[in-house]
Structures are given as structure tokens and as C-alpha cells.
Amino acid sequence: QDEATGEVHDYSRRRGVVQSEILAPPGAPAWATDRAQLWNAVERAERRDDAQLAREIQLSLPSELTAEQRAELLREFVQREFVSLGMVADYSIHAPERVTFADLEKNPDQHYIVADDGSMHNGNWHAHILLTLRDIGPSGFGKKNRSWNDRKLLAHWREAWADAQNAALARHGHHARVDHRSHAERGIEDEPQIHLGKAATAMERRGERTDRGDINRAIKARNAARRESAERIADLERQISEARA
């Protein structure tokens, strides 16, 4: 319940959330791990109408891992990288959306994974993490901690998450690896696609074209043409080298 408005937010019917937990640093009051009390306290600590209440971080989770392994990986990362700095972290793990044969007929390029029970999904295991912005002690929230806004810290989190995933994948016998760097940083000339979002993804699955879907289709076409040109150039260079020899 929102104490300021009296409005009740009921998420009990939301599908796809497989695990939720709140982690608080040592010395935080007991109410910090109660969702309603926590976020009402966050709002009471702010005086400005346009105040930022929290920081949200979204993380992709490796589909190669089991549910227990993903939960362990995420919990250890959240504890080490956020809670140890003094933040309260409210996180949820979301399951990927199911894919049907009808979906594949409408969108044959769609990526999917076959689960152990024979069902298909898009592999998009992910987590949403809400982080508090103020120092917290036994008496509640104090001042906002501006050091948590440092861009260098964000860069560190990106690299640390990639390292944590790769360590977990290796530990559990998987050869797959992730890389937090951009295409440009990795020397990949492919143009990255844009994020579709939930609404556009649902429309595309129903066979309805969207502006974002069209943008990604154009990007795919340009990447394919770029790779084809590079292959032709490499082939010509090889032929010239052989002819000179």
C-alpha cells in the first residue's frame, strides 16, 4: 500500500516472476526487507516532487544454467556489488516468454530454446534490481550517496557481471561465454539491433509488423550485406595473392 495515496499495488497475479528477495546491509532496520515498508520509507525520505527514488538495473541471466544456479549467481553478485556498498537491493528473477509453433510460423527468424519438458522459450532469463540511493542505518535512511552515481562504478558493474557469469558457466561445465564490451570495442563491425520492448515483441509474434521490428530487419539486412562484401573482398585479395605467387 502506498501510504501517501492509499493506493494498493497488487502484483500477486503477475506471471513469469520466479523469485523475489530483498537484501539489506548489516545495521539496516528490520523493516528494510519488507517491500511495502521499504519503499514507503524511501518516498518519505524525499522532499522534492521530482526526486529520484531508486536506481533500476536489469541483468540478463545465462539460459545454460539451472534455476538454482542462476539464483545463486545473481544473489552473490547483488550481495557483493550493491549491498556491500550500503544499498538495499530489491530484486526479482523473470522467466522467459514461451514460444509456440504458431509464433515460429509467423516469425521464422525468432530465436528459441527447447526446455527439458519439451516447451520452447526465447531464452530471455533476466533480473530486475531496484537499489536504494541513500545510506541506511539502524534509524533509517540518511543522505544520498553520490559516489554510487560514478560512471566508473557502472563500467565496473558491467565488467564484474560478465566475469561472474563466465565464472559460473565455467564452474558448471559450459563452454558459452559472455562479453560486456560493445561491438566497436570488440572489433565487430556489425551494427547492433535496438531493443524491441514487450509490446513490440508481442505484436511481432502475432505477425504484426512494428516500427522497431522494421528497424531491426533493416539492420539485419545491412549487416548481412556488409559481411557479404567483406567476404568478397577477402576472396578477391586471396585470388590476387595467389595469382602473384
Short mmCIF file of C-alpha atoms in Angstrom, two decimals:
data_model
loop_
_atom_site.label_atom_id
_atom_site.label_comp_id
_atom_site.label_asym_id
_atom_site.label_seq_id
_atom_site.Cartn_x
_atom_site.Cartn_y
_atom_site.Cartn_z
CA GLN A 1 0.00 0.00 0.00
CA ASP A 2 1.21 3.49 -0.92
CA GLU A 3 0.92 5.44 2.32
CA ALA A 4 0.87 8.78 0.51
CA THR A 5 -2.11 7.95 -1.76
CA GLY A 6 -3.73 4.93 -0.13
CA GLU A 7 -3.44 3.05 -3.42
CA VAL A 8 -2.79 -0.70 -3.20
CA HIS A 9 -0.47 -2.26 -5.77
CA ASP A 10 -1.24 -5.97 -6.16
CA TYR A 11 1.34 -7.96 -8.14
CA SER A 12 0.21 -11.41 -6.99
CA ARG A 13 -1.19 -12.30 -10.42
CA ARG A 14 1.88 -11.25 -12.38
CA ARG A 15 3.22 -14.22 -14.29
CA GLY A 16 6.84 -15.01 -15.03
CA VAL A 17 8.39 -13.85 -11.74
CA VAL A 18 10.07 -16.96 -10.35
CA GLN A 19 11.90 -15.47 -7.37
CA SER A 20 11.98 -12.20 -5.44
CA GLU A 21 14.09 -11.16 -2.48
CA ILE A 22 15.27 -8.05 -0.63
CA LEU A 23 18.84 -7.90 0.67
CA ALA A 24 19.88 -5.20 3.13
CA PRO A 25 23.31 -4.27 4.54
CA PRO A 26 24.28 -5.01 8.17
CA GLY A 27 22.84 -2.46 10.56
CA ALA A 28 19.76 -1.73 8.46
CA PRO A 29 16.44 -1.77 10.35
CA ALA A 30 14.30 -4.92 10.16
CA TRP A 31 11.66 -3.16 8.03
CA ALA A 32 14.22 -2.73 5.21
CA THR A 33 13.45 -6.26 3.99
CA ASP A 34 9.68 -5.69 3.92
CA ARG A 35 8.74 -4.43 0.47
CA ALA A 36 5.87 -2.17 1.45
CA GLN A 37 7.69 -0.64 4.43
CA LEU A 38 10.92 -0.22 2.46
CA TRP A 39 9.53 1.73 -0.48
CA ASN A 40 7.20 3.83 1.63
CA ALA A 41 10.25 4.79 3.72
CA VAL A 42 12.13 5.64 0.52
CA GLU A 43 9.34 8.01 -0.53
CA ARG A 44 9.11 9.63 2.94
CA ALA A 45 12.85 10.38 2.83
CA GLU A 46 12.41 12.62 -0.21
CA ARG A 47 11.15 16.20 -0.11
CA ARG A 48 11.17 17.12 -3.80
CA ASP A 49 8.36 16.02 -6.11
CA ASP A 50 10.87 15.20 -8.86
CA ALA A 51 13.30 13.31 -6.61
CA GLN A 52 14.86 10.11 -7.89
CA LEU A 53 13.67 7.30 -5.64
CA ALA A 54 15.75 4.35 -6.81
CA ARG A 55 18.13 3.02 -9.41
CA GLU A 56 16.98 0.14 -11.59
CA ILE A 57 19.44 -2.31 -13.10
CA GLN A 58 18.43 -5.08 -15.50
CA LEU A 59 20.65 -8.11 -15.96
CA SER A 60 20.46 -10.93 -18.48
CA LEU A 61 20.90 -14.35 -16.92
CA PRO A 62 22.58 -17.32 -18.67
CA SER A 63 19.97 -19.74 -20.01
CA GLU A 64 22.59 -22.51 -19.84
CA LEU A 65 22.42 -22.58 -16.04
CA THR A 66 19.73 -24.25 -13.93
CA ALA A 67 17.23 -22.20 -11.95
CA GLU A 68 19.17 -22.81 -8.74
CA GLN A 69 22.47 -21.87 -10.37
CA ARG A 70 21.03 -18.64 -11.80
CA ALA A 71 19.57 -17.71 -8.40
CA GLU A 72 22.89 -18.37 -6.66
CA LEU A 73 24.83 -16.38 -9.27
CA LEU A 74 22.52 -13.37 -9.01
CA ARG A 75 22.26 -13.36 -5.22
CA GLU A 76 26.03 -13.49 -4.76
CA PHE A 77 26.53 -10.68 -7.30
CA VAL A 78 23.87 -8.44 -5.73
CA GLN A 79 25.31 -9.00 -2.25
CA ARG A 80 28.89 -8.37 -3.35
CA GLU A 81 28.44 -5.44 -5.72
CA PHE A 82 25.49 -3.49 -4.25
CA VAL A 83 24.56 -4.49 -0.72
CA SER A 84 28.17 -4.49 0.49
CA LEU A 85 28.35 -0.80 -0.51
CA GLY A 86 25.38 0.02 1.72
CA MET A 87 22.45 -0.24 -0.71
CA VAL A 88 19.22 -2.11 -0.13
CA ALA A 89 18.53 -4.31 -3.16
CA ASP A 90 15.05 -5.50 -4.13
CA TYR A 91 15.41 -7.98 -6.98
CA SER A 92 13.24 -10.36 -8.98
CA ILE A 93 14.12 -13.08 -11.48
CA HIS A 94 11.89 -13.23 -14.55
CA ALA A 95 11.37 -16.31 -16.69
CA PRO A 96 11.49 -16.06 -20.49
CA GLU A 97 8.31 -15.92 -22.53
CA ARG A 98 7.02 -19.14 -24.03
CA VAL A 99 7.23 -19.64 -27.79
CA THR A 100 4.63 -21.67 -29.70
CA PHE A 101 4.78 -23.26 -33.14
CA ALA A 102 2.30 -20.61 -34.27
CA ASP A 103 4.78 -17.94 -33.13
CA LEU A 104 7.53 -19.58 -35.20
CA GLU A 105 5.32 -19.76 -38.27
CA LYS A 106 4.65 -16.04 -38.02
CA ASN A 107 8.27 -15.16 -37.21
CA PRO A 108 10.60 -17.92 -38.51
CA ASP A 109 13.73 -15.92 -37.57
CA GLN A 110 12.77 -15.98 -33.89
CA HIS A 111 15.38 -17.42 -31.54
CA TYR A 112 14.14 -20.11 -29.18
CA ILE A 113 15.37 -22.74 -26.74
CA VAL A 114 13.79 -26.14 -26.07
CA ALA A 115 13.36 -26.76 -22.34
CA ASP A 116 13.65 -30.14 -20.61
CA ASP A 117 9.86 -30.51 -20.59
CA GLY A 118 9.71 -30.01 -24.37
CA SER A 119 8.35 -26.46 -24.21
CA MET A 120 10.04 -23.64 -26.11
CA HIS A 121 11.02 -20.21 -24.87
CA ASN A 122 13.05 -17.23 -26.10
CA GLY A 123 15.90 -17.77 -23.61
CA ASN A 124 15.46 -14.34 -22.07
CA TRP A 125 16.03 -15.14 -18.40
CA HIS A 126 16.65 -11.81 -16.70
CA ALA A 127 16.52 -9.95 -13.43
CA HIS A 128 15.25 -6.53 -12.36
CA ILE A 129 17.03 -4.94 -9.41
CA LEU A 130 15.84 -1.84 -7.57
CA LEU A 131 18.56 -0.16 -5.50
CA THR A 132 18.14 2.50 -2.82
CA LEU A 133 20.13 5.72 -3.17
CA ARG A 134 20.65 6.77 0.45
CA ASP A 135 22.91 5.48 3.18
CA ILE A 136 20.93 3.43 5.68
CA GLY A 137 21.49 2.74 9.39
CA PRO A 138 19.51 1.50 12.40
CA SER A 139 17.41 4.68 12.44
CA GLY A 140 16.63 4.60 8.72
CA PHE A 141 17.80 6.50 5.66
CA GLY A 142 20.40 9.23 5.76
CA LYS A 143 21.96 11.32 2.99
CA LYS A 144 22.08 10.33 -0.65
CA ASN A 145 25.34 8.63 -1.51
CA ARG A 146 26.57 10.47 -4.62
CA SER A 147 29.56 8.16 -5.04
CA TRP A 148 27.15 5.50 -6.31
CA ASN A 149 26.48 7.71 -9.37
CA ASP A 150 30.08 7.47 -10.60
CA ARG A 151 30.16 6.27 -14.23
CA LYS A 152 33.32 4.32 -13.44
CA LEU A 153 31.26 2.27 -10.99
CA LEU A 154 28.72 1.47 -13.71
CA ALA A 155 31.54 0.34 -16.01
CA HIS A 156 32.89 -1.81 -13.17
CA TRP A 157 29.46 -3.42 -12.65
CA ARG A 158 29.18 -4.28 -16.34
CA GLU A 159 32.57 -5.98 -16.36
CA ALA A 160 32.03 -7.64 -12.99
CA TRP A 161 28.71 -9.12 -14.15
CA ALA A 162 30.34 -10.56 -17.26
CA ASP A 163 33.13 -12.03 -15.13
CA ALA A 164 30.62 -13.51 -12.67
CA GLN A 165 28.59 -15.13 -15.45
CA ASN A 166 31.67 -16.57 -17.14
CA ALA A 167 32.95 -17.98 -13.85
CA ALA A 168 29.57 -19.64 -13.21
CA LEU A 169 29.41 -21.04 -16.76
CA ALA A 170 32.91 -22.48 -16.44
CA ARG A 171 32.22 -23.87 -12.96
CA HIS A 172 29.17 -25.74 -14.20
CA GLY A 173 30.86 -27.13 -17.31
CA HIS A 174 29.51 -24.84 -20.04
CA HIS A 175 31.65 -23.52 -22.92
CA ALA A 176 29.48 -20.45 -23.59
CA ARG A 177 30.91 -17.08 -22.55
CA VAL A 178 29.60 -13.51 -22.44
CA ASP A 179 31.37 -10.23 -23.22
CA HIS A 180 30.30 -6.90 -21.75
CA ARG A 181 32.13 -4.84 -24.37
CA SER A 182 30.39 -3.08 -27.24
CA HIS A 183 30.73 -4.26 -30.84
CA ALA A 184 33.14 -1.41 -31.55
CA GLU A 185 35.31 -2.29 -28.56
CA ARG A 186 35.42 -5.92 -29.72
CA GLY A 187 36.27 -5.02 -33.31
CA ILE A 188 32.91 -6.26 -34.60
CA GLU A 189 31.60 -4.16 -37.46
CA ASP A 190 28.01 -5.42 -37.23
CA GLU A 191 25.51 -2.71 -36.39
CA PRO A 192 23.73 -3.55 -33.10
CA GLN A 193 19.98 -4.00 -33.16
CA ILE A 194 17.64 -1.95 -30.99
CA HIS A 195 15.61 -3.29 -28.06
CA LEU A 196 12.08 -4.21 -29.18
CA GLY A 197 10.35 -3.97 -25.83
CA LYS A 198 7.49 -6.12 -24.57
CA ALA A 199 4.69 -4.57 -26.64
CA ALA A 200 6.55 -4.67 -29.96
CA THR A 201 7.79 -8.21 -29.27
CA ALA A 202 4.22 -9.40 -28.65
CA MET A 203 2.99 -7.72 -31.85
CA GLU A 204 5.80 -9.22 -33.93
CA ARG A 205 4.95 -12.68 -32.59
CA ARG A 206 1.39 -12.23 -33.76
CA GLY A 207 2.72 -11.47 -37.23
CA GLU A 208 2.12 -7.72 -36.92
CA ARG A 209 4.95 -5.55 -38.21
CA THR A 210 6.18 -2.77 -35.93
CA ASP A 211 8.43 0.24 -36.50
CA ARG A 212 11.04 -1.20 -34.16
CA GLY A 213 10.82 -4.58 -35.89
CA ASP A 214 11.31 -2.90 -39.27
CA ILE A 215 14.38 -1.09 -37.93
CA ASN A 216 15.90 -4.38 -36.78
CA ARG A 217 15.08 -6.08 -40.08
CA ALA A 218 16.85 -3.25 -41.90
CA ILE A 219 19.85 -3.58 -39.56
CA LYS A 220 19.99 -7.35 -40.19
CA ALA A 221 19.94 -6.73 -43.94
CA ARG A 222 22.74 -4.14 -43.73
CA ASN A 223 24.84 -6.46 -41.57
CA ALA A 224 24.34 -9.33 -43.99
CA ALA A 225 25.32 -7.11 -46.93
CA ARG A 226 28.37 -5.84 -45.03
CA ARG A 227 29.52 -9.37 -44.24
CA GLU A 228 28.97 -10.46 -47.84
CA SER A 229 31.04 -7.53 -49.12
CA ALA A 230 33.82 -8.31 -46.66
CA GLU A 231 33.84 -11.95 -47.79
CA ARG A 232 34.02 -10.90 -51.45
CA ILE A 233 36.89 -8.52 -50.76
CA ALA A 234 38.74 -11.21 -48.82
CA ASP A 235 38.17 -13.68 -51.67
CA LEU A 236 39.45 -11.21 -54.28
CA GLU A 237 42.51 -10.42 -52.19
CA ARG A 238 43.18 -14.14 -51.87
CA GLN A 239 42.87 -14.62 -55.64
CA ILE A 240 45.20 -11.70 -56.34
CA SER A 241 47.74 -13.05 -53.83
CA GLU A 242 47.60 -16.49 -55.47
CA ALA A 243 47.97 -15.01 -58.96
CA ARG A 244 51.04 -13.00 -57.92
CA ALA A 245 52.60 -16.09 -56.39
#
